[in-house]
Tab-separated table of C-alpha atoms in Angstrom:
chain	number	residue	atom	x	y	z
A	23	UNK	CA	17.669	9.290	-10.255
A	24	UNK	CA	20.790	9.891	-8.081
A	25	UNK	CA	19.570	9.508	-4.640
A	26	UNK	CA	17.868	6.330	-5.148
A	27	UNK	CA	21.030	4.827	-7.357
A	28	UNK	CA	22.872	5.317	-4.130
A	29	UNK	CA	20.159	4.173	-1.906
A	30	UNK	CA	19.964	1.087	-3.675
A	31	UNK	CA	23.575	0.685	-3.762
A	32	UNK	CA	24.230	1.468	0.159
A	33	UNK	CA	20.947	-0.640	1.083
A	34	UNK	CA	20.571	-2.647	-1.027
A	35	UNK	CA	21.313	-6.496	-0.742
A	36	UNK	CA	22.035	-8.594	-3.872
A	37	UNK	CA	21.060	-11.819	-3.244
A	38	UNK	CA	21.216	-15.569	-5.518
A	39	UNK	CA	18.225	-15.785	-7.591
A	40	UNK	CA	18.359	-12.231	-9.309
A	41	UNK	CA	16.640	-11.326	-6.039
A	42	UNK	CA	17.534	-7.581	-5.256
A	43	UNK	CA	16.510	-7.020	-1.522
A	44	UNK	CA	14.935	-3.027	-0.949
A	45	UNK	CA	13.148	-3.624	2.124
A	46	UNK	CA	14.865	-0.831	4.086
A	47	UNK	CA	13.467	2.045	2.232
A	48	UNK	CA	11.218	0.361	-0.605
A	49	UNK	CA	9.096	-2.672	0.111
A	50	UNK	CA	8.538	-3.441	3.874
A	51	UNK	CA	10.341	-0.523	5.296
A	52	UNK	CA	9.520	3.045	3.293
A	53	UNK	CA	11.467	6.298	3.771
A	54	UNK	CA	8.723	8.057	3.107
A	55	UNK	CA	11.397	11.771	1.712
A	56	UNK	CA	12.742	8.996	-0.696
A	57	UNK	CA	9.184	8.501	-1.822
A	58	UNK	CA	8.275	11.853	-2.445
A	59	UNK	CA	11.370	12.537	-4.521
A	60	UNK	CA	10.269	9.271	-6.484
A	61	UNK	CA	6.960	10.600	-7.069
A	62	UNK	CA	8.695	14.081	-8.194
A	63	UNK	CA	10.974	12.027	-10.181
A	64	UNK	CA	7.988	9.958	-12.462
A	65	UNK	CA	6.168	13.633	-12.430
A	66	UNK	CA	8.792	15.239	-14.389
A	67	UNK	CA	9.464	12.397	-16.837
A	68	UNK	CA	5.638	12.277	-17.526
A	69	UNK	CA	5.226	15.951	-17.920
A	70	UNK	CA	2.781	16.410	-21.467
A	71	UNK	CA	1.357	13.121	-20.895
A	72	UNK	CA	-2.239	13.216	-21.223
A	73	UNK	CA	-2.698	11.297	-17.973
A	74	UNK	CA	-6.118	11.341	-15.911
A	75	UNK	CA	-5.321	8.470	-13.440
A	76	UNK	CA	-2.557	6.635	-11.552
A	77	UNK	CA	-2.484	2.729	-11.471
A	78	UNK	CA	-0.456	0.682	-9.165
A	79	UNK	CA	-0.977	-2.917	-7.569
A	80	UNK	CA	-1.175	-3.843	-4.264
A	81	UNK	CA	1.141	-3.982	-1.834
A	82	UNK	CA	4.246	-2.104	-2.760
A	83	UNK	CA	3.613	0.017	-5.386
A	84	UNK	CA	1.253	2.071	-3.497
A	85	UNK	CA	3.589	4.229	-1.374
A	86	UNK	CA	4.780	5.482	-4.442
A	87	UNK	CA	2.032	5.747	-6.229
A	88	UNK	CA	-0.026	7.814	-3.631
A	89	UNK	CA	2.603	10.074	-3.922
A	90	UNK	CA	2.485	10.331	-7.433
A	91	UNK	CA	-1.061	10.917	-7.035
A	92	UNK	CA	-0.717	13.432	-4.685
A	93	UNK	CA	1.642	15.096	-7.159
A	94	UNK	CA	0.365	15.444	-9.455
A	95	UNK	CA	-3.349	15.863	-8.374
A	96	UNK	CA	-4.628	12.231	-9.458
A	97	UNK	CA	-6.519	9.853	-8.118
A	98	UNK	CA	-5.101	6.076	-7.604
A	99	UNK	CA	-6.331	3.249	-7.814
A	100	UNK	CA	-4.876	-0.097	-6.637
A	101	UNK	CA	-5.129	-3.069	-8.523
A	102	UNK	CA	-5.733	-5.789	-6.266
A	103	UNK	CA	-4.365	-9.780	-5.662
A	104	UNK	CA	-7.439	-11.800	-4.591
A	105	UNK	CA	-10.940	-10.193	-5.447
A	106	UNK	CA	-12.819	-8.606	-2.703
A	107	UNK	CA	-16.344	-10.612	-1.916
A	108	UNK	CA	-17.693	-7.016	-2.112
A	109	UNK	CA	-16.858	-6.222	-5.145
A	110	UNK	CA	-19.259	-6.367	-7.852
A	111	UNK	CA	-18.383	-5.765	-11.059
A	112	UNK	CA	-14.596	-6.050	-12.475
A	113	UNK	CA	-11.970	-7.168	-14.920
A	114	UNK	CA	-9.617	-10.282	-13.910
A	115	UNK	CA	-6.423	-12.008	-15.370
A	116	UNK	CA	-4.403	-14.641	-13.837
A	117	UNK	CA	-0.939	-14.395	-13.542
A	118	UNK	CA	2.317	-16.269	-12.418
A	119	UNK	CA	4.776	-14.689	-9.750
A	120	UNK	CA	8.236	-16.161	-10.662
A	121	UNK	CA	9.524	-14.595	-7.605
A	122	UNK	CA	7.044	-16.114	-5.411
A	123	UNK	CA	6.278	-19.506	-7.522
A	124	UNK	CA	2.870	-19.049	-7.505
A	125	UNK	CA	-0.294	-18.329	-9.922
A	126	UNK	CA	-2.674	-15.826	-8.681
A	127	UNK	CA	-5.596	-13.684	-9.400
A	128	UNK	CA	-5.382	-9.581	-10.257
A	129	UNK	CA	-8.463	-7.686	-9.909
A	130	UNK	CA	-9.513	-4.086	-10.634
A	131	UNK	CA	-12.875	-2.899	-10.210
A	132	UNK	CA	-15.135	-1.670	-13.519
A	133	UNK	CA	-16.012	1.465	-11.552
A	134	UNK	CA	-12.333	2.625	-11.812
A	135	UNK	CA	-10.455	1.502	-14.800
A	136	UNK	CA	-13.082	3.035	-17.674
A	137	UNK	CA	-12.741	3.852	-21.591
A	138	UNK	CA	-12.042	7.386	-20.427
A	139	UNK	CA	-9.231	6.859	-18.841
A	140	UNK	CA	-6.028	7.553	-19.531
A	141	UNK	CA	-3.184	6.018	-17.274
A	142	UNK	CA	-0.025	5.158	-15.859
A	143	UNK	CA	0.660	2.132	-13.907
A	144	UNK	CA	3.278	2.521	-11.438
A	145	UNK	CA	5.114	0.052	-9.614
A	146	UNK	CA	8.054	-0.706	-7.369
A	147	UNK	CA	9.587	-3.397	-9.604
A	148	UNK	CA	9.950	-4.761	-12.940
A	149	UNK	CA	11.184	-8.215	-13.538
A	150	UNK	CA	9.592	-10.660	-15.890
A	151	UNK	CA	6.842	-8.153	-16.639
A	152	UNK	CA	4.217	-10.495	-15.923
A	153	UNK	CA	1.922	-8.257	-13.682
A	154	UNK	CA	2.604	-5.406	-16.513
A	155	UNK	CA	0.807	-8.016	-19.079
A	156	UNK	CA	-1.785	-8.535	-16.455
A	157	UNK	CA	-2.138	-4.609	-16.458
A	158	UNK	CA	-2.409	-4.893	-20.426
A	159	UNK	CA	-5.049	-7.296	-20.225
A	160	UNK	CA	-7.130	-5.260	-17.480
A	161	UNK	CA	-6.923	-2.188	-19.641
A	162	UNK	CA	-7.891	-3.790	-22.868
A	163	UNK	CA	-11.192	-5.705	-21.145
A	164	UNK	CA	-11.742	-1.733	-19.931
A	165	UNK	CA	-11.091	0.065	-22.816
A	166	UNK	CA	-8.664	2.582	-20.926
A	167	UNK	CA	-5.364	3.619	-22.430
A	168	UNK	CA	-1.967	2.895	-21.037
A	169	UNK	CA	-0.093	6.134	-21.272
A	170	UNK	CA	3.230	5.214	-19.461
A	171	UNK	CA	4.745	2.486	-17.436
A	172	UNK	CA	6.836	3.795	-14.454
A	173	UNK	CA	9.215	1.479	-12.274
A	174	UNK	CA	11.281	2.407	-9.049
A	175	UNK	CA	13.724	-0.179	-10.112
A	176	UNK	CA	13.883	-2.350	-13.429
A	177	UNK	CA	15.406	-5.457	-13.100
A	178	UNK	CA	17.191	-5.307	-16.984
A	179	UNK	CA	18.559	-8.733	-17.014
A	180	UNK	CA	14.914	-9.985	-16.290
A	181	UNK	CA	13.927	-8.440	-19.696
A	182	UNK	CA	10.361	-7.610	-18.617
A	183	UNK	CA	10.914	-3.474	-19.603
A	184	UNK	CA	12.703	-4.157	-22.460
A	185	UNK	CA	9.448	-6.546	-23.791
A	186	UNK	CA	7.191	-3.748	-22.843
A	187	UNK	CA	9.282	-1.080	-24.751
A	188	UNK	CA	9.180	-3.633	-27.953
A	189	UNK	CA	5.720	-3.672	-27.948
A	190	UNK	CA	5.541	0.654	-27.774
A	191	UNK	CA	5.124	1.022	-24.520
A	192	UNK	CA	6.410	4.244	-22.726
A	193	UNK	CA	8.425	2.865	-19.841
A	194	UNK	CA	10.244	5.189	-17.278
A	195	UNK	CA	12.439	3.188	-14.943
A	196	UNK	CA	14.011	5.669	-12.186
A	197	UNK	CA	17.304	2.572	-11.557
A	198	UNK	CA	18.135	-0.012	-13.595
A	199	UNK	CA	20.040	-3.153	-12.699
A	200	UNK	CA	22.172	-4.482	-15.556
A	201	UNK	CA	22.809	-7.589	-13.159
A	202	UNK	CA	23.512	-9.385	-9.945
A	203	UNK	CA	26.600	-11.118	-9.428
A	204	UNK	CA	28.351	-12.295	-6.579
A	205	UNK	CA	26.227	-10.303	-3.920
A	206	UNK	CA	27.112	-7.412	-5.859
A	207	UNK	CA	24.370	-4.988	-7.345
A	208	UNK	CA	25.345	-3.487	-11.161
A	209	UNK	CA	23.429	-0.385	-11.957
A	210	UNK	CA	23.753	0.886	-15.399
A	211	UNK	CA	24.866	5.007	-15.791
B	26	UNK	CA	-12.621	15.289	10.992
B	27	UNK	CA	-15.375	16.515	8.687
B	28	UNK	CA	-14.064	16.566	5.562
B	29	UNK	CA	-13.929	12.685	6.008
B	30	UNK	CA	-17.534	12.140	7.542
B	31	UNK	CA	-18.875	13.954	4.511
B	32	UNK	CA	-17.582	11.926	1.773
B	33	UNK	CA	-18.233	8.769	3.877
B	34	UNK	CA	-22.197	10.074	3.751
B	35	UNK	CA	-21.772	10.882	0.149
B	36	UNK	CA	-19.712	7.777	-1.275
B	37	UNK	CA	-19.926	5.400	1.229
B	38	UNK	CA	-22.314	2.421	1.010
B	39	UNK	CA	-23.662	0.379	3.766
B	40	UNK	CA	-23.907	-3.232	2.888
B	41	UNK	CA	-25.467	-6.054	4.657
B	42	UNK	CA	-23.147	-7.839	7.190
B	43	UNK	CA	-22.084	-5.053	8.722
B	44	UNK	CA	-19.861	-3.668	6.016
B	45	UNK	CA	-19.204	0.126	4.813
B	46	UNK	CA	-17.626	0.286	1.430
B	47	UNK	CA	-15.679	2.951	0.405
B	48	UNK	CA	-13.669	1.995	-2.370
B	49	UNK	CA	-13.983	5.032	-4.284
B	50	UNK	CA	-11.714	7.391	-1.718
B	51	UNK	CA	-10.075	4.620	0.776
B	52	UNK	CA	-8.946	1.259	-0.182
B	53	UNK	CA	-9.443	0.936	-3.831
B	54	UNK	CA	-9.468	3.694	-5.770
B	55	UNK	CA	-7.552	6.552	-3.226
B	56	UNK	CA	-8.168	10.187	-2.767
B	57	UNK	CA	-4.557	11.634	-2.729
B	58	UNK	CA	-5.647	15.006	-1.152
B	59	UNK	CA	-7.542	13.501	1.306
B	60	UNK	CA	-5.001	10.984	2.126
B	61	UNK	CA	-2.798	14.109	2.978
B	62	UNK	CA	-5.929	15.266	4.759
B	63	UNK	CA	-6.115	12.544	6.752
B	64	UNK	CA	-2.542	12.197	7.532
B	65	UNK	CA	-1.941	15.603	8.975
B	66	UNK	CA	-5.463	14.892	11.403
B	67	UNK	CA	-3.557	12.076	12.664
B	68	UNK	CA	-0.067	14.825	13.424
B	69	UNK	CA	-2.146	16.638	15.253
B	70	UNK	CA	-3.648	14.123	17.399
B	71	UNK	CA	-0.334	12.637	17.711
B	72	UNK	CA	1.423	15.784	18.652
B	73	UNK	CA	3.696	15.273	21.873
B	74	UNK	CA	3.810	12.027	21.405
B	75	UNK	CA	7.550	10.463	21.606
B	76	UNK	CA	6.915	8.016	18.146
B	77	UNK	CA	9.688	7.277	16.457
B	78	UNK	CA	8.017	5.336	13.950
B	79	UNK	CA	4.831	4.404	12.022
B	80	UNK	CA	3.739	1.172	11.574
B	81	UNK	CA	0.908	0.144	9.023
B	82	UNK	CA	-0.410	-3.663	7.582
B	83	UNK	CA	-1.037	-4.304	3.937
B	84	UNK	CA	-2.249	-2.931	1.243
B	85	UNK	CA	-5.177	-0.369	2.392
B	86	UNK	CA	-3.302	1.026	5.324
B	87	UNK	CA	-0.065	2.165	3.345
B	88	UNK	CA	-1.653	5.336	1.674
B	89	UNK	CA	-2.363	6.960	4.820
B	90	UNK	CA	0.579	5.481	6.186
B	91	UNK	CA	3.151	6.483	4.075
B	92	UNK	CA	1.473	10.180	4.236
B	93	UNK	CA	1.468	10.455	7.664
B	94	UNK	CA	5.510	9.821	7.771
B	95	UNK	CA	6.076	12.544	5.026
B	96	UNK	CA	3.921	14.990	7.436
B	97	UNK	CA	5.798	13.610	10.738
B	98	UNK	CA	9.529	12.877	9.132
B	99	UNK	CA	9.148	9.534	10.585
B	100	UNK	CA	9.891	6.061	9.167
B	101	UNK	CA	6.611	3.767	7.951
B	102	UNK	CA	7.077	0.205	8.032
B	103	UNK	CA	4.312	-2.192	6.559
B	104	UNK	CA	3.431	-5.541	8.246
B	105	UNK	CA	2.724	-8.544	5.521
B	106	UNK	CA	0.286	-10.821	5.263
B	107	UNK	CA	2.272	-13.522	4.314
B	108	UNK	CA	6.052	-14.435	5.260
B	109	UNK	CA	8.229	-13.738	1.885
B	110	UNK	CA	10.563	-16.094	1.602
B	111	UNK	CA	13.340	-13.090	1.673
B	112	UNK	CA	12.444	-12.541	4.881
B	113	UNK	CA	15.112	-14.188	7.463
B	114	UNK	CA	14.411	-12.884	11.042
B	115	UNK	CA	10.833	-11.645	11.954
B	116	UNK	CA	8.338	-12.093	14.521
B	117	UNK	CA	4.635	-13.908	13.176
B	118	UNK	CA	1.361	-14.115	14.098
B	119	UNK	CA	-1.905	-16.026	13.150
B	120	UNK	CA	-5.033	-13.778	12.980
B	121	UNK	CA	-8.569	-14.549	11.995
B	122	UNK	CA	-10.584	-11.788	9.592
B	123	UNK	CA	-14.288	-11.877	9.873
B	124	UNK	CA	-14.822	-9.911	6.687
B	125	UNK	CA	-12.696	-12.469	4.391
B	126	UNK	CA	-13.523	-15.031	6.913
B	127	UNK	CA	-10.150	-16.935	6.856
B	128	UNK	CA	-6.630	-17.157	8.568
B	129	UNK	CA	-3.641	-15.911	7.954
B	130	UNK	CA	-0.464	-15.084	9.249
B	131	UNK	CA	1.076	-11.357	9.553
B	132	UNK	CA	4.668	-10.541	9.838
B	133	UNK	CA	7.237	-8.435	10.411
B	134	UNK	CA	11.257	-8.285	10.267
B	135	UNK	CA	12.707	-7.735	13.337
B	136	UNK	CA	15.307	-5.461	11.789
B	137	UNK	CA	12.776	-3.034	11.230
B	138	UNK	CA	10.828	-3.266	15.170
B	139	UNK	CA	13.109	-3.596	18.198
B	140	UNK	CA	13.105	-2.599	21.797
B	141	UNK	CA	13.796	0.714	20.872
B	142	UNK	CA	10.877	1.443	19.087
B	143	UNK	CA	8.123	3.603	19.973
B	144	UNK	CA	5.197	3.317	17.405
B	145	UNK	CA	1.702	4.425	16.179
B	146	UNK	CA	-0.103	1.896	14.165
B	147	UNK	CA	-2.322	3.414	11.563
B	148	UNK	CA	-4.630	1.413	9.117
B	149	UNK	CA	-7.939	2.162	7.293
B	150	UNK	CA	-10.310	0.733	9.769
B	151	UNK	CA	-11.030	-1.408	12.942
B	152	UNK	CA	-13.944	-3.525	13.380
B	153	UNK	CA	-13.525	-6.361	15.584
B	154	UNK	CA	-9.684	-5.576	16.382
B	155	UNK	CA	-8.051	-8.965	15.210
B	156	UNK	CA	-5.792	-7.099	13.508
B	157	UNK	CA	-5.073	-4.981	16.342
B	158	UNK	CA	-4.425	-7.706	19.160
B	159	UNK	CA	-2.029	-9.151	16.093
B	160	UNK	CA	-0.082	-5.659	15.992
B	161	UNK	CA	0.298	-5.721	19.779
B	162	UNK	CA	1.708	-9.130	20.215
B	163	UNK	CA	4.412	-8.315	17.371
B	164	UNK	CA	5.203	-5.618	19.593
B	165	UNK	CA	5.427	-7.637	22.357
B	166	UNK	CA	7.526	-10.123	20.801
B	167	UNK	CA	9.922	-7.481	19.484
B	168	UNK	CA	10.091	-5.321	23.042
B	169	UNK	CA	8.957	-2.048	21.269
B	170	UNK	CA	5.953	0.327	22.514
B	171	UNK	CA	2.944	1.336	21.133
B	172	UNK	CA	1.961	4.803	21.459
B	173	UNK	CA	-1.193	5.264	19.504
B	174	UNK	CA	-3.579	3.323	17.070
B	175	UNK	CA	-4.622	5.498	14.533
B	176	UNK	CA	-7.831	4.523	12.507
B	177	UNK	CA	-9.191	5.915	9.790
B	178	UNK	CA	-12.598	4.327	10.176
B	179	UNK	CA	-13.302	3.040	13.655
B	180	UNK	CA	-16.928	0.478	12.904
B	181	UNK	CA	-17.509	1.164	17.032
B	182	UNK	CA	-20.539	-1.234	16.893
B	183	UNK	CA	-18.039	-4.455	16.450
B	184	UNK	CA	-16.316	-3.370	19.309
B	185	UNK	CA	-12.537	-3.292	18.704
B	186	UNK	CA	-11.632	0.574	19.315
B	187	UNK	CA	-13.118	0.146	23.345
B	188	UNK	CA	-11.373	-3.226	23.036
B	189	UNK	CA	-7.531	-1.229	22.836
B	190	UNK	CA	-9.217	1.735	25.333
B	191	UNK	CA	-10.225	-0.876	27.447
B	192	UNK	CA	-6.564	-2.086	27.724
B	193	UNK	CA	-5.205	1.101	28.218
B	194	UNK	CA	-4.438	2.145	24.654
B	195	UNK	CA	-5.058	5.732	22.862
B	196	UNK	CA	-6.707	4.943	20.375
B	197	UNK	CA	-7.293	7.759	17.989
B	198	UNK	CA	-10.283	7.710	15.120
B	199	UNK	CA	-11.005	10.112	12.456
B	200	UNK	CA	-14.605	8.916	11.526
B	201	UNK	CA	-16.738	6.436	13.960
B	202	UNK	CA	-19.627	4.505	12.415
B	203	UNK	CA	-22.279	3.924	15.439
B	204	UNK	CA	-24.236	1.515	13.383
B	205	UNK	CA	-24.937	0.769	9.579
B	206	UNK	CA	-28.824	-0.298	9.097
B	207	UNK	CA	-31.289	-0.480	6.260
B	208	UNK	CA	-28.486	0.672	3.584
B	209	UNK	CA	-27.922	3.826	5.899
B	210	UNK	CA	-24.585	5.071	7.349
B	211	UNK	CA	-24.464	6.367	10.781
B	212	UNK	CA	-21.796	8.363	12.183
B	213	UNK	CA	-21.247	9.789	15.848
B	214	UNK	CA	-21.016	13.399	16.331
């Protein structure tokens, strides 16, 4: 996707630790035109898929995925990092954050993720792929069927969409980042 | 905005402690349409208003966030409810929620709210207005101006919507809940 390559290349801040910094337009600060075209973007490469619902975790993959929903006339549901003392019934996995050093909890209600559905999981990022085994997990204690994986920006060197594609996943990645060196941000063509 | 009232009397639930759950449209599983719904009631309340921006917190404001800056061609920026360790300059604060009944600290770059800034703040609800005072005090600390809350859900019975009026806010709700008693939801006219 040409207007985000160049987003990500005139905003984008390459920093030590394979840390790729969006948050002018992605992940604190949205551009919410770059967001629609994103959500245009994932429609058209998912096209035939038979998709009934649009998963996403909180807090930065929901801009896009809200779009995507809106789209293409799905509803969303956002997985979330703690669970809620409201809700009732769900599935749960732990997982580790390598960016953030830290093990935590994903949660998605039983109400929304059911053996009828069919989705794709949408998220700003993939690195290590450890949330997208955590989404693996939720689907399989649900019985729901992962259709696609879509990413605003894989992080290739970090391997997570390559492990996901070995194990016949789908997986639509609008940019992908062969590496960062030197403060300087290497998108593949 | 009836469209909303009605699906809060139809999915909503009123649970003891003074809590409405509406997962199934607003902040776990998301209604796309009436997310877009929702965003262009806020437009038109907003309408005149110099806002330059749109400000939002983490995760369940975003949706409606995001939607309202595709309708007004406006930036959204999300406050976080934790400081990443990306972040370099930003201005903090240390709220208390009642409904998870812990602190925690909300943040926001400052190269993303300066003195030139004239913002709406939009999340999914207000009930006490912790969250609120929090929002004001980054903008104080930053030197930009708040134009408008906008709330999805104002709970009016916890008292933090005549909380902003009081101080001279517009505060601008699409639904107000006058009480929620005996498992029953009750909205104003």
């Amino acid at each position: 996707m040409d207007k985000l390559r160049r987003r990500i290349l005139q905003d984008g801040r390459s920093l030590p630790g394979g840390i790729l910094k969006v948050d002018s337009f992605l992940n604190h600060q949205l551009d919410p035109n770059l967001m629609m075209d994103i959500a245009r973007a994932f429609a058209t490469k998912l096209d035939g898929k038979p998709i009934n619902k649009i998963v996403t975790i909180e807090a930065s993959g929901i801009a896009p995925a809200i779009m995507l929903g809106y789209v293409m006339q799905l509803p969303v549901v956002f997985v979330k990092r703690k669970v809620p003392n409201t809700m009732e019934k769900y599935y749960v996995r732990d997982i580790h954050s390598f960016t953030k050093d830290r093990d935590y909890t994903i949660c998605i209600s039983s109400d929304y993720l059911t053996p009828d559905d069919h989705i794709v999981f949408i998220d700003d990022f993939i690195a290590y792929g450890n949330v997208a085994k955590g989404i693996i997990d939720l689907c399989a204690q649900s019985g729901s069927t992962i259709e696609a994986f879509g990413f605003v920006i894989e992080k290739k060197f970090q391997g997570g969409g390559d492990m996901l594609r070995a194990e016949g996943f789908d997986v639509c990645s609008l940019a992908t980042i062969i590496k960062l060196e030197d403060g300087k941000i290497f998108l593949n063509d």
